[in-house]
XYZ file of C-alpha atoms in Angstrom:
293
model
C -76.655 21.827 -80.250
C -73.266 20.354 -81.461
C -72.822 16.461 -80.830
C -70.299 15.651 -78.395
C -67.430 13.685 -79.698
C -66.469 10.231 -78.401
C -63.955 11.934 -76.155
C -65.856 14.902 -75.010
C -68.787 12.569 -73.761
C -66.076 11.277 -71.138
C -65.292 14.278 -70.057
C -67.732 16.269 -67.574
C -67.214 19.943 -66.507
C -68.392 20.303 -62.799
C -68.843 23.735 -60.727
C -68.472 23.659 -57.280
C -70.779 26.964 -55.963
C -69.631 28.523 -52.653
C -71.766 30.642 -51.596
C -72.541 32.807 -48.503
C -76.567 31.927 -47.530
C -78.518 34.005 -44.829
C -80.932 31.748 -42.912
C -84.476 32.497 -44.261
C -83.605 34.870 -46.802
C -84.931 32.905 -49.450
C -85.017 36.005 -52.383
C -81.175 36.808 -51.466
C -80.030 33.072 -51.243
C -81.818 32.742 -55.038
C -79.929 35.665 -56.186
C -76.605 33.974 -55.028
C -77.592 30.994 -56.685
C -78.181 32.527 -59.981
C -74.988 34.645 -59.769
C -72.819 31.681 -59.355
C -74.797 29.997 -62.219
C -73.759 32.892 -64.704
C -70.056 32.280 -63.571
C -70.278 28.281 -63.785
C -72.123 28.630 -67.287
C -69.182 31.269 -68.331
C -66.940 28.264 -67.669
C -69.025 25.695 -69.676
C -69.971 23.706 -66.661
C -72.613 20.856 -67.198
C -72.894 20.332 -63.269
C -73.383 23.030 -61.025
C -73.099 22.044 -57.369
C -74.666 24.017 -54.159
C -73.980 23.411 -50.542
C -76.513 22.163 -47.836
C -79.195 23.705 -47.257
C -78.077 26.382 -49.762
C -81.538 27.513 -50.607
C -82.726 28.038 -46.899
C -79.579 28.827 -44.701
C -78.713 26.546 -42.121
C -79.454 27.661 -38.584
C -83.514 27.576 -39.538
C -84.587 26.560 -35.879
C -88.431 26.349 -35.809
C -88.459 28.735 -39.206
C -87.978 25.474 -41.102
C -91.377 25.196 -40.386
C -92.588 27.791 -43.133
C -89.290 27.474 -45.382
C -89.867 24.022 -46.368
C -91.533 23.379 -49.738
C -92.529 20.674 -51.703
C -90.572 20.010 -55.546
C -93.683 21.723 -56.895
C -93.113 24.582 -55.063
C -93.419 27.758 -57.380
C -89.868 29.340 -55.616
C -88.112 26.770 -56.733
C -89.425 27.971 -60.819
C -85.972 29.943 -61.692
C -83.859 26.882 -60.873
C -86.135 24.378 -62.785
C -85.632 26.962 -65.496
C -82.289 27.389 -65.472
C -81.742 24.104 -65.296
C -82.832 23.008 -68.951
C -79.172 24.115 -69.791
C -76.900 23.292 -66.954
C -78.022 20.549 -64.364
C -78.361 21.928 -60.901
C -78.042 20.112 -57.210
C -79.316 22.546 -54.958
C -79.810 21.856 -50.929
C -83.228 22.748 -49.361
C -85.769 21.753 -46.611
C -88.037 19.052 -48.370
C -91.438 19.009 -46.923
C -92.395 15.128 -47.614
C -95.968 14.189 -48.635
C -96.126 11.426 -45.702
C -95.116 14.128 -42.866
C -92.227 15.828 -41.758
C -89.331 17.964 -43.483
C -85.881 16.270 -45.041
C -82.642 18.051 -45.234
C -82.527 17.293 -49.176
C -80.359 17.532 -52.014
C -82.596 18.147 -55.189
C -81.202 17.442 -58.542
C -82.664 19.654 -61.518
C -82.086 18.951 -65.347
C -83.775 19.929 -68.426
C -86.283 21.685 -66.253
C -87.426 18.835 -64.060
C -86.238 17.066 -61.215
C -84.224 13.954 -61.902
C -83.397 12.837 -58.019
C -83.477 13.859 -54.795
C -81.173 12.634 -51.918
C -82.583 12.995 -48.265
C -79.502 13.340 -45.457
C -79.541 10.108 -44.006
C -77.526 11.376 -40.335
C -78.919 14.233 -38.647
C -76.157 15.220 -36.234
C -77.782 16.295 -32.986
C -75.172 17.461 -30.806
C -72.602 20.287 -29.971
C -74.081 23.141 -32.271
C -76.307 20.660 -34.157
C -79.949 20.422 -33.412
C -81.332 18.480 -36.877
C -82.966 15.930 -35.073
C -84.944 18.443 -33.877
C -86.487 19.581 -37.237
C -85.735 17.135 -39.345
C -86.095 13.403 -40.149
C -83.809 11.217 -41.445
C -83.593 9.618 -45.370
C -84.497 5.945 -45.571
C -82.415 5.171 -48.496
C -79.201 5.634 -50.354
C -78.414 5.047 -54.173
C -77.305 7.371 -56.976
C -79.030 9.880 -58.759
C -79.371 9.488 -62.507
C -77.741 11.945 -64.709
C -77.444 11.296 -67.935
C -74.029 11.962 -68.271
C -72.941 10.478 -64.794
C -74.515 8.355 -61.592
C -73.771 10.989 -58.875
C -73.515 9.699 -55.591
C -74.803 12.339 -53.079
C -73.383 12.881 -49.504
C -74.738 15.709 -47.671
C -72.433 16.793 -44.670
C -72.886 14.035 -41.520
C -73.484 11.607 -44.460
C -69.848 11.982 -45.118
C -68.511 10.980 -41.558
C -70.268 7.638 -41.904
C -67.792 5.699 -44.394
C -70.388 3.160 -45.023
C -72.844 5.448 -47.028
C -69.867 6.422 -49.832
C -69.363 2.434 -49.954
C -72.779 1.814 -50.557
C -72.949 4.543 -53.312
C -70.028 3.608 -55.132
C -71.712 -0.552 -54.597
C -74.156 0.800 -56.650
C -72.929 2.333 -59.394
C -71.841 5.966 -58.566
C -69.412 7.350 -60.874
C -69.039 10.784 -59.427
C -69.150 11.201 -55.572
C -70.823 14.745 -54.405
C -70.531 15.974 -50.687
C -72.596 18.783 -50.019
C -72.244 20.500 -46.632
C -72.227 23.352 -44.328
C -69.058 22.721 -42.419
C -68.668 25.055 -39.530
C -65.103 25.682 -37.961
C -62.993 27.036 -35.104
C -61.661 30.893 -35.388
C -57.964 32.200 -34.884
C -54.631 30.249 -34.907
C -53.593 28.433 -38.658
C -54.388 30.132 -42.189
C -56.262 26.992 -42.809
C -59.448 26.707 -40.215
C -59.027 23.430 -38.428
C -62.673 22.303 -39.309
C -61.706 22.586 -42.887
C -58.308 20.710 -42.374
C -60.396 17.823 -41.333
C -62.823 18.255 -44.084
C -60.402 18.123 -46.839
C -59.069 15.070 -45.295
C -62.585 12.978 -45.124
C -62.506 13.900 -48.930
C -59.099 13.036 -50.055
C -59.844 9.566 -47.803
C -63.177 9.154 -49.178
C -61.789 9.529 -53.259
C -58.743 7.152 -52.271
C -60.566 4.374 -50.792
C -63.531 4.380 -53.053
C -61.132 5.131 -56.049
C -64.114 7.638 -57.479
C -63.783 11.438 -58.010
C -65.111 13.104 -55.080
C -66.547 16.955 -55.131
C -66.862 19.029 -52.062
C -68.885 21.748 -52.191
C -69.070 23.633 -48.754
C -70.540 26.733 -47.766
C -68.808 29.925 -46.550
C -69.460 33.173 -44.774
C -71.279 34.050 -41.442
C -74.612 32.771 -40.348
C -75.845 33.309 -36.498
C -72.454 33.914 -35.296
C -70.700 30.736 -36.659
C -68.110 30.801 -38.980
C -68.530 28.504 -42.228
C -65.349 27.608 -43.801
C -65.729 27.183 -47.320
C -62.560 25.874 -49.163
C -64.528 23.305 -51.769
C -62.428 20.997 -53.650
C -62.371 18.698 -56.214
C -59.887 15.021 -56.254
C -59.789 12.420 -58.390
C -59.897 8.348 -57.339
C -56.074 8.944 -56.697
C -56.440 12.005 -54.641
C -55.242 14.572 -57.024
C -56.589 17.627 -57.311
C -59.340 18.378 -60.151
C -60.161 21.901 -58.957
C -59.579 23.860 -56.233
C -59.478 24.304 -53.215
C -61.398 27.260 -53.145
C -60.794 30.388 -50.670
C -61.481 29.688 -46.821
C -63.983 31.898 -46.202
C -65.347 34.037 -49.348
C -67.669 33.022 -52.008
C -66.265 31.435 -55.422
C -67.167 29.410 -58.272
C -64.577 26.501 -58.745
C -64.454 24.550 -62.080
C -63.313 20.558 -62.305
C -63.343 18.625 -65.160
C -63.084 14.687 -64.568
C -62.264 12.236 -67.476
C -64.927 9.263 -66.549
C -62.718 7.155 -69.309
C -59.707 7.661 -66.847
C -61.863 7.458 -63.953
C -62.650 3.533 -64.934
C -59.359 2.760 -65.858
C -57.827 3.642 -62.416
C -60.781 1.649 -60.890
C -59.603 -1.736 -62.785
C -56.060 -1.059 -61.891
C -57.166 -0.268 -58.375
C -60.619 -2.508 -57.752
C -60.586 -1.795 -53.978
C -64.605 -1.306 -53.477
C -64.947 -4.650 -55.844
C -62.863 -6.147 -52.770
C -65.012 -5.534 -49.974
C -66.082 -8.085 -47.598
C -70.316 -7.377 -47.406
C -70.662 -10.663 -45.832
C -68.533 -8.863 -42.998
C -71.357 -6.113 -43.217
C -74.209 -8.649 -43.155
C -72.819 -10.360 -40.021
C -72.496 -7.417 -37.957
C -76.387 -6.514 -38.930
C -77.120 -9.611 -37.957
C -75.095 -9.910 -34.687
C -76.923 -6.256 -33.615
C -80.256 -7.261 -34.662
C -79.826 -10.397 -32.599
C -78.637 -8.091 -29.461
C -81.238 -5.819 -29.932
C -83.972 -8.519 -29.883
C -82.522 -9.941 -26.641
C -82.420 -6.694 -25.049
């Protein structure tokens, strides 16, 4: 393998794999992953990002009990093997050794699992019922990929700005949002739900001054439209890749210059100016109120 020059080492090529998944159809979903990986390899992507629960589908109900897998599950073998050449971030229901099932994003690299993010915020309102089937993650930290530290947010995590702020404070060089974002039907050319997601992606990238990658699933599942629109922007909010079509499968490739990203954070040190003592005071105030109640 040819060694990378200094300038090449600072540039990372990322693919956003916008796929349509079927609930419970692991074989079908795995084939969609392998198709996207092939397209990403042709574009020389070093990291391929899949949407939330990309292996299992989203609307699982009690079926999540049989679809959940641990990190040694043989059904992950093809992805583990594929990661020898290309890092892969994939969504799946993860069976925890201590009990319960997490909505997880698993990072494969070099044929091994190198990091896991468990969804922190489980929406249980409207059409969402995750609190019945999943246990929430208990910690937030970047995943250790050799090319860059990756801060992962799974869908609802991205709607809570504290999560991205903490990830960047802890050294995340790239932010990755993996989503199963549904949308309303009708009206505009761009679904309303997708518009909201793009606002969140842009605002997160700009306020954390960090390149942000949004991989959303597409297609229909149980009568619900998932709106795609995967997109990548830099810390200034400028497009790096995409957006993908609103509702069709696609692989979007984006290149990010890590050196340029660092320079921009130096010129716009917004995350470094965060007033963490205000957060601490609010946490202590809430703890005192809970103790008194």
